[in-house]
CSV table of C-alpha atoms in Angstrom, one decimal:
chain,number,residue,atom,x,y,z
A,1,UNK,CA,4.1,34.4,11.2
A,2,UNK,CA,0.7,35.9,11.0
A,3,UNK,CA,-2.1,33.3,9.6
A,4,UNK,CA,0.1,30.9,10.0
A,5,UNK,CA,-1.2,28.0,12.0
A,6,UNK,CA,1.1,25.2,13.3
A,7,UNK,CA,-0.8,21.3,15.0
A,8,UNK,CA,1.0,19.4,17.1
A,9,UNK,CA,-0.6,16.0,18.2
A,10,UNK,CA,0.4,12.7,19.2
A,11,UNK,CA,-0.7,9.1,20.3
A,12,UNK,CA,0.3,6.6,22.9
A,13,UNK,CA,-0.8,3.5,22.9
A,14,UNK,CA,0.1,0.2,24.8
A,15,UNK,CA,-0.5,-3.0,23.4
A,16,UNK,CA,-1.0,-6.4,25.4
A,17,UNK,CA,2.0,-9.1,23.8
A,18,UNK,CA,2.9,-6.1,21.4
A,19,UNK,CA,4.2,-3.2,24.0
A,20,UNK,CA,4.0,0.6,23.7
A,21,UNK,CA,3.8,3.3,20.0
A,22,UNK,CA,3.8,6.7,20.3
A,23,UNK,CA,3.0,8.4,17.1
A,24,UNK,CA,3.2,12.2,16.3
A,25,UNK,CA,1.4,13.9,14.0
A,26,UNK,CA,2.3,17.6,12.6
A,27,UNK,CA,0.7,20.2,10.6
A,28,UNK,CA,0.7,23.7,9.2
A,29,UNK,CA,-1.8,25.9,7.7
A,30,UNK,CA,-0.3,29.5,6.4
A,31,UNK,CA,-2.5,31.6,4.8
A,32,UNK,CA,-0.2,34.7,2.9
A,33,UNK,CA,-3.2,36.2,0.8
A,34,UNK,CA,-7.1,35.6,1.3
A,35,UNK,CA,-7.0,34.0,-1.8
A,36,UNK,CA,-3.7,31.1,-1.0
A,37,UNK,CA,-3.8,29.0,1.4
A,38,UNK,CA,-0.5,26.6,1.7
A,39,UNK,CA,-1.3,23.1,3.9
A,40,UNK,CA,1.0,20.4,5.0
A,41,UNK,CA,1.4,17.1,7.5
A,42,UNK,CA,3.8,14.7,8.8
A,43,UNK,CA,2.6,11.7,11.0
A,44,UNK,CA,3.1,7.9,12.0
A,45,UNK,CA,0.8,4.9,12.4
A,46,UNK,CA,0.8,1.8,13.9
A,47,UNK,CA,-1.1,-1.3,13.3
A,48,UNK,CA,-1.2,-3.9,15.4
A,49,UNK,CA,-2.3,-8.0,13.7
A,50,UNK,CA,-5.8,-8.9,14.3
A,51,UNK,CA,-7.0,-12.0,15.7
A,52,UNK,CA,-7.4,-14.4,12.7
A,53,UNK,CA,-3.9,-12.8,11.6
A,54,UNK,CA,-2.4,-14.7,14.4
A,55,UNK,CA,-4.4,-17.4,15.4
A,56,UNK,CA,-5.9,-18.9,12.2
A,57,UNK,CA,-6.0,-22.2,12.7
A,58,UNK,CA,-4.4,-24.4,9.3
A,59,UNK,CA,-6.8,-24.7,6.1
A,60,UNK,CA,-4.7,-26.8,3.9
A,61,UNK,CA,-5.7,-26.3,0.1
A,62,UNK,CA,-4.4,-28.8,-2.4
A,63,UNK,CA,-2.4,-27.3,-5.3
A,64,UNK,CA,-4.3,-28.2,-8.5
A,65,UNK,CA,-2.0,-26.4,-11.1
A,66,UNK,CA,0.2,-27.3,-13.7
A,67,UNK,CA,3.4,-24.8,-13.8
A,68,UNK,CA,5.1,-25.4,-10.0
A,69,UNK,CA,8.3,-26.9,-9.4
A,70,UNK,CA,10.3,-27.7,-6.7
A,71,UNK,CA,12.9,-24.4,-6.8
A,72,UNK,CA,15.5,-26.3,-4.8
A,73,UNK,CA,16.5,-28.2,-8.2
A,74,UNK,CA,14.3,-25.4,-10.4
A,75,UNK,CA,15.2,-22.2,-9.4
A,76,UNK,CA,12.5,-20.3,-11.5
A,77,UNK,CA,9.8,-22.9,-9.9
A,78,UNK,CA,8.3,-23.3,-13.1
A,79,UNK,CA,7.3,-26.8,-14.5
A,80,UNK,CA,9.0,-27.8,-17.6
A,81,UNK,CA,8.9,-31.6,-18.5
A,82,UNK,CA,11.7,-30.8,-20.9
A,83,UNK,CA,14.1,-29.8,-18.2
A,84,UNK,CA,15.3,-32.5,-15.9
A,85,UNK,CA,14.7,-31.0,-11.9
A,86,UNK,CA,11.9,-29.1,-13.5
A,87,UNK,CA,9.1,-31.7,-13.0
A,88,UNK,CA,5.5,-30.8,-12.1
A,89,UNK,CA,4.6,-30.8,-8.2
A,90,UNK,CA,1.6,-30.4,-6.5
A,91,UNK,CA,1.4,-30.0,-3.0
A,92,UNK,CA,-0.8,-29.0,-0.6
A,93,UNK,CA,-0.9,-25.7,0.7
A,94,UNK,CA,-1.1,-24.8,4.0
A,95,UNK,CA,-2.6,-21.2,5.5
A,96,UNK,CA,-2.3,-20.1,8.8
A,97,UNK,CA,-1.9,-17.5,11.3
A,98,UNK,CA,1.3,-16.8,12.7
A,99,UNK,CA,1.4,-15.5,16.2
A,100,UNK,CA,5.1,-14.2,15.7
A,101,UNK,CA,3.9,-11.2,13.7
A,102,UNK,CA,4.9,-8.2,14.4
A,103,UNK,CA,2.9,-4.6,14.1
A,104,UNK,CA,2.7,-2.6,10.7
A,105,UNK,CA,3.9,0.6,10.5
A,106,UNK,CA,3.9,3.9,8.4
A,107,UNK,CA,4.8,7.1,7.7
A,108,UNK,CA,2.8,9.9,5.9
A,109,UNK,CA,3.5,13.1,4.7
A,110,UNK,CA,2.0,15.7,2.6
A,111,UNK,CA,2.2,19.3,1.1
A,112,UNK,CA,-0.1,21.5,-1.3
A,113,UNK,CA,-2.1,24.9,-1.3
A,114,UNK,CA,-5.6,25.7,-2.2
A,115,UNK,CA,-6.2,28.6,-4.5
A,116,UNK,CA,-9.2,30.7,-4.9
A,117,UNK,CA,-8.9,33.7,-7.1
A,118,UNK,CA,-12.5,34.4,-7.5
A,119,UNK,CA,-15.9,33.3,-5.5
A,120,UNK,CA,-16.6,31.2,-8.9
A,121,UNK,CA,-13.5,29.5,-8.6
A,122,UNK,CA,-11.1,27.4,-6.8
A,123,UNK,CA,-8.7,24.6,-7.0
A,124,UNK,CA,-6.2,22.2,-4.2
A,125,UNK,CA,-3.4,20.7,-5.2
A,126,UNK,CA,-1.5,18.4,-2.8
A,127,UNK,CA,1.5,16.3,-3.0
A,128,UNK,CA,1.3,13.0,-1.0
A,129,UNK,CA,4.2,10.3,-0.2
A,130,UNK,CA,2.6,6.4,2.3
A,131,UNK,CA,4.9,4.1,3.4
A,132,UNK,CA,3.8,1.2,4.9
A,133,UNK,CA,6.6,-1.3,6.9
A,134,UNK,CA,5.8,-4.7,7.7
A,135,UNK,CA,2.7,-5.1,5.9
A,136,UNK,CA,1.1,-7.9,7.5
A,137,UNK,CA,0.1,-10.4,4.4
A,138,UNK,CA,0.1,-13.9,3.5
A,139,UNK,CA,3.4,-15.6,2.5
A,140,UNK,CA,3.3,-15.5,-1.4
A,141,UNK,CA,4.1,-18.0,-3.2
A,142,UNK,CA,5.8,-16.5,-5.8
A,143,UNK,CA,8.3,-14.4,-3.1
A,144,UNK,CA,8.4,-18.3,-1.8
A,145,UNK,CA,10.0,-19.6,-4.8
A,146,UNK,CA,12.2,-16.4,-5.9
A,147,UNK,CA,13.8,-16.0,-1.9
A,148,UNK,CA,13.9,-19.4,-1.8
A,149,UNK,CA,17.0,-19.4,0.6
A,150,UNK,CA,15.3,-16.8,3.0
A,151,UNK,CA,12.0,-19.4,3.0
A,152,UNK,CA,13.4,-23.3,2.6
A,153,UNK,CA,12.0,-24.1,5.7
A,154,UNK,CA,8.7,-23.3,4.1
A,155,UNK,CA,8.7,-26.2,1.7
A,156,UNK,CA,7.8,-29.2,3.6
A,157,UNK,CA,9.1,-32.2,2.3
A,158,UNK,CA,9.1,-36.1,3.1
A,159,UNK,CA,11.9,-38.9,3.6
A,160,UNK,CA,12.7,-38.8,0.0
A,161,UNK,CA,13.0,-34.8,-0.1
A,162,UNK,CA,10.2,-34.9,-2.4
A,163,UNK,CA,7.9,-31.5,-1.9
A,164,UNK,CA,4.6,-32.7,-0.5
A,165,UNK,CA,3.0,-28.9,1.2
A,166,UNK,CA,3.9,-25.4,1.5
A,167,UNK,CA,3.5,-23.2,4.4
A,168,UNK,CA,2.0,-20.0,4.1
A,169,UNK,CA,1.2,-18.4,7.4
A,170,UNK,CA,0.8,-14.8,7.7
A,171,UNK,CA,4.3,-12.8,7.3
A,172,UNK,CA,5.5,-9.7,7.9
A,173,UNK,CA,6.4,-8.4,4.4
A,174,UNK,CA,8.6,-5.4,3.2
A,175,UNK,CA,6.0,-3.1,2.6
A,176,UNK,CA,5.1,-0.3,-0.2
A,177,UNK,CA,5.7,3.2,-1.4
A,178,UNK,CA,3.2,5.6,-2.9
A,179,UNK,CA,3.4,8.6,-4.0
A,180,UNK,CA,1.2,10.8,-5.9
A,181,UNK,CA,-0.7,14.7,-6.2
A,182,UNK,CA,-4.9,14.9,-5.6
A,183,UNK,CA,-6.4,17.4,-7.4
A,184,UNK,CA,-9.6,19.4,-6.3
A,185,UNK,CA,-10.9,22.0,-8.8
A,186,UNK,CA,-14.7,23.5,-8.8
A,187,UNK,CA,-16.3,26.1,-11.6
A,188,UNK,CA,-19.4,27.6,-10.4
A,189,UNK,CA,-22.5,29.9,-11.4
A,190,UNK,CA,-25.9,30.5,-12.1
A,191,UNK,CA,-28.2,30.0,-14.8
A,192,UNK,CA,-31.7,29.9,-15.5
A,193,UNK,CA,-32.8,30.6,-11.7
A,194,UNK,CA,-30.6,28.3,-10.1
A,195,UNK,CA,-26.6,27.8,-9.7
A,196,UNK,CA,-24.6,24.9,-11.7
A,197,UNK,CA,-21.2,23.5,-10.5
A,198,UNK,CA,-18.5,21.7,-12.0
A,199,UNK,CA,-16.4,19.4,-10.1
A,200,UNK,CA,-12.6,17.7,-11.5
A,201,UNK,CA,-11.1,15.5,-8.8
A,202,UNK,CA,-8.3,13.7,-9.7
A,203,UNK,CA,-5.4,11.3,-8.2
A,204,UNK,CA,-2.1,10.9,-10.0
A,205,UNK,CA,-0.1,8.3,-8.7
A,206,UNK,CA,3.8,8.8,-9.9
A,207,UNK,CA,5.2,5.9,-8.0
A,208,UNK,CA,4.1,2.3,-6.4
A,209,UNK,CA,7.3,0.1,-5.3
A,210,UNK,CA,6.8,-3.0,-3.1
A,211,UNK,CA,9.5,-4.9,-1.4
A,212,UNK,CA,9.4,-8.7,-0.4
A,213,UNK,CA,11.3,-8.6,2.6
A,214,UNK,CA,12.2,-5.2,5.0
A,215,UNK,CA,15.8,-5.9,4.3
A,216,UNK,CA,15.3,-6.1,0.6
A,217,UNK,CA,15.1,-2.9,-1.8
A,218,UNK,CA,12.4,-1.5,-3.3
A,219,UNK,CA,11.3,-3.0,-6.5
A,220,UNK,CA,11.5,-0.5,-9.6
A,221,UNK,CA,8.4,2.0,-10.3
A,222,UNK,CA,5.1,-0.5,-10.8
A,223,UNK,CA,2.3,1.9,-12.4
A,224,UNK,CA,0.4,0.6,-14.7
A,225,UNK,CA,1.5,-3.1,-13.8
A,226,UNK,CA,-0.5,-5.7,-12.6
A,227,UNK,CA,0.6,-6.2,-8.7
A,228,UNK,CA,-0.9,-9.3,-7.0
A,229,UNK,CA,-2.6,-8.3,-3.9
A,230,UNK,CA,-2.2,-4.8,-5.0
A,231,UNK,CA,-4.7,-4.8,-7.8
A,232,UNK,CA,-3.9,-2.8,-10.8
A,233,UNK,CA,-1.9,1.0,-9.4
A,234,UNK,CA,-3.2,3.0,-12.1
A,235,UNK,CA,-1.1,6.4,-13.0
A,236,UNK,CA,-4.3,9.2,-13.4
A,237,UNK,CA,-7.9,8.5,-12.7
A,238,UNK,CA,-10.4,11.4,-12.4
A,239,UNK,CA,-13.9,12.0,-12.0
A,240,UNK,CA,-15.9,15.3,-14.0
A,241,UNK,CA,-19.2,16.2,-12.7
A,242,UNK,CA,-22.1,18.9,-13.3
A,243,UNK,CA,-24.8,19.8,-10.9
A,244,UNK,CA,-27.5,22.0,-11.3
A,245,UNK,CA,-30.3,23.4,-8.2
């Protein structure tokens, strides 16, 4: 095709106690009219754990609140003194590293164009989609008590099988997928001796779904809810901005 240009790249790395990645990364530019421009990518990562992630020595914190329970006889893991097997617990909790993990990984792609009808104006618009596998994070407590099966071993407990600490090393989560369009659109001129700009730039985010474990599902779409660890994933934040020199 003419003006069209296609990027191929790639990375190798080896790892010491994690082996070898190789991740490729492609790209297009095609350019129909002077004023289109059509973009795209598709590429890999890899991240390995850092140091403290999995060598942490334990920092044991005691639990101090009022709404645990053990879920092996309360399966929501919520104290309620009116429901026998309910009964308040408070254990100490134990943080560590783990050096079991394994490497994060993801995958990133992207499509848009960037139009630019006149020298005053022009605007991108690009379509984006991260996923992130085996997001390297520490054991939460509420994934603790809902996958209680999966984490049992977790939940140390003494002679009588009365909880007395729970484990939370560093784990190898599910992971997360975005998706979402950026917007880049700038008005320009002059005036009074000088030129003035206007600047909209803009992220919509259309989708944020976790999963606890890799061989769980994706949880349904979380925008606008709060996520723990994840903050707040709100749907459309901009910024509007005028210059004048």
């Amino acid at each position: 095709f003419k003006n069209f240009d296609l990027n191929l790249a790639g990375r190798y790395d080896d790892y010491s106690g994690f082996g070898s990645t190789t991740n490729p990364k492609v790209s297009f530019r095609y350019k129909p009219f002077d004023s289109l421009l059509f973009r795209g990518a598709y590429s890999t990562g890899f991240k390995v754990p850092n140091f403290n992630q999995l060598y942490n020595g334990i920092s044991e914190i005691p639990y101090t609140g009022t709404d645990l329970a053990d879920p092996a006889t309360c399966p929501s893991g919520r104290a309620n003194a009116n429901q026998p097997g309910c009964e308040r617990i408070n254990p100490v909790e134990r943080f560590y590293g783990n050096p079991n993990l394994d490497p994060e990984e993801s995958t990133q792609k992207s499509f848009g164009f960037v139009y630019s009808p006149m020298d005053r104006f022009n605007i991108a618009l690009d379509w984006w989609e991260i996923e992130r596998e085996r997001t390297i994070q520490v054991a939460r407590r509420d994934h603790l008590i809902l996958y209680y099966d999966l984490f049992e071993d977790f939940w140390i407990r003494d002679a009588a099988g009365e909880v007395i600490a729970i484990d939370r090393p560093n784990i190898n989560s599910g992971g997360s997928l975005m998706r979402g369009i950026e917007l880049d659109a700038n008005f320009n001129g002059e005036l009074a001796g000088g030129r003035w700009n206007i600047n909209l730039n803009g992220s919509y985010l259309n989708m944020f779904k976790t999963k606890a474990l890799e061989t769980l599902p994706y949880s349904s779409n979380l925008i606008g809810k709060y996520v723990r660890y994840y903050n707040l994933p709100i749907r459309w934040k901009h910024t509007l901005s005028f210059n004048w020199t």
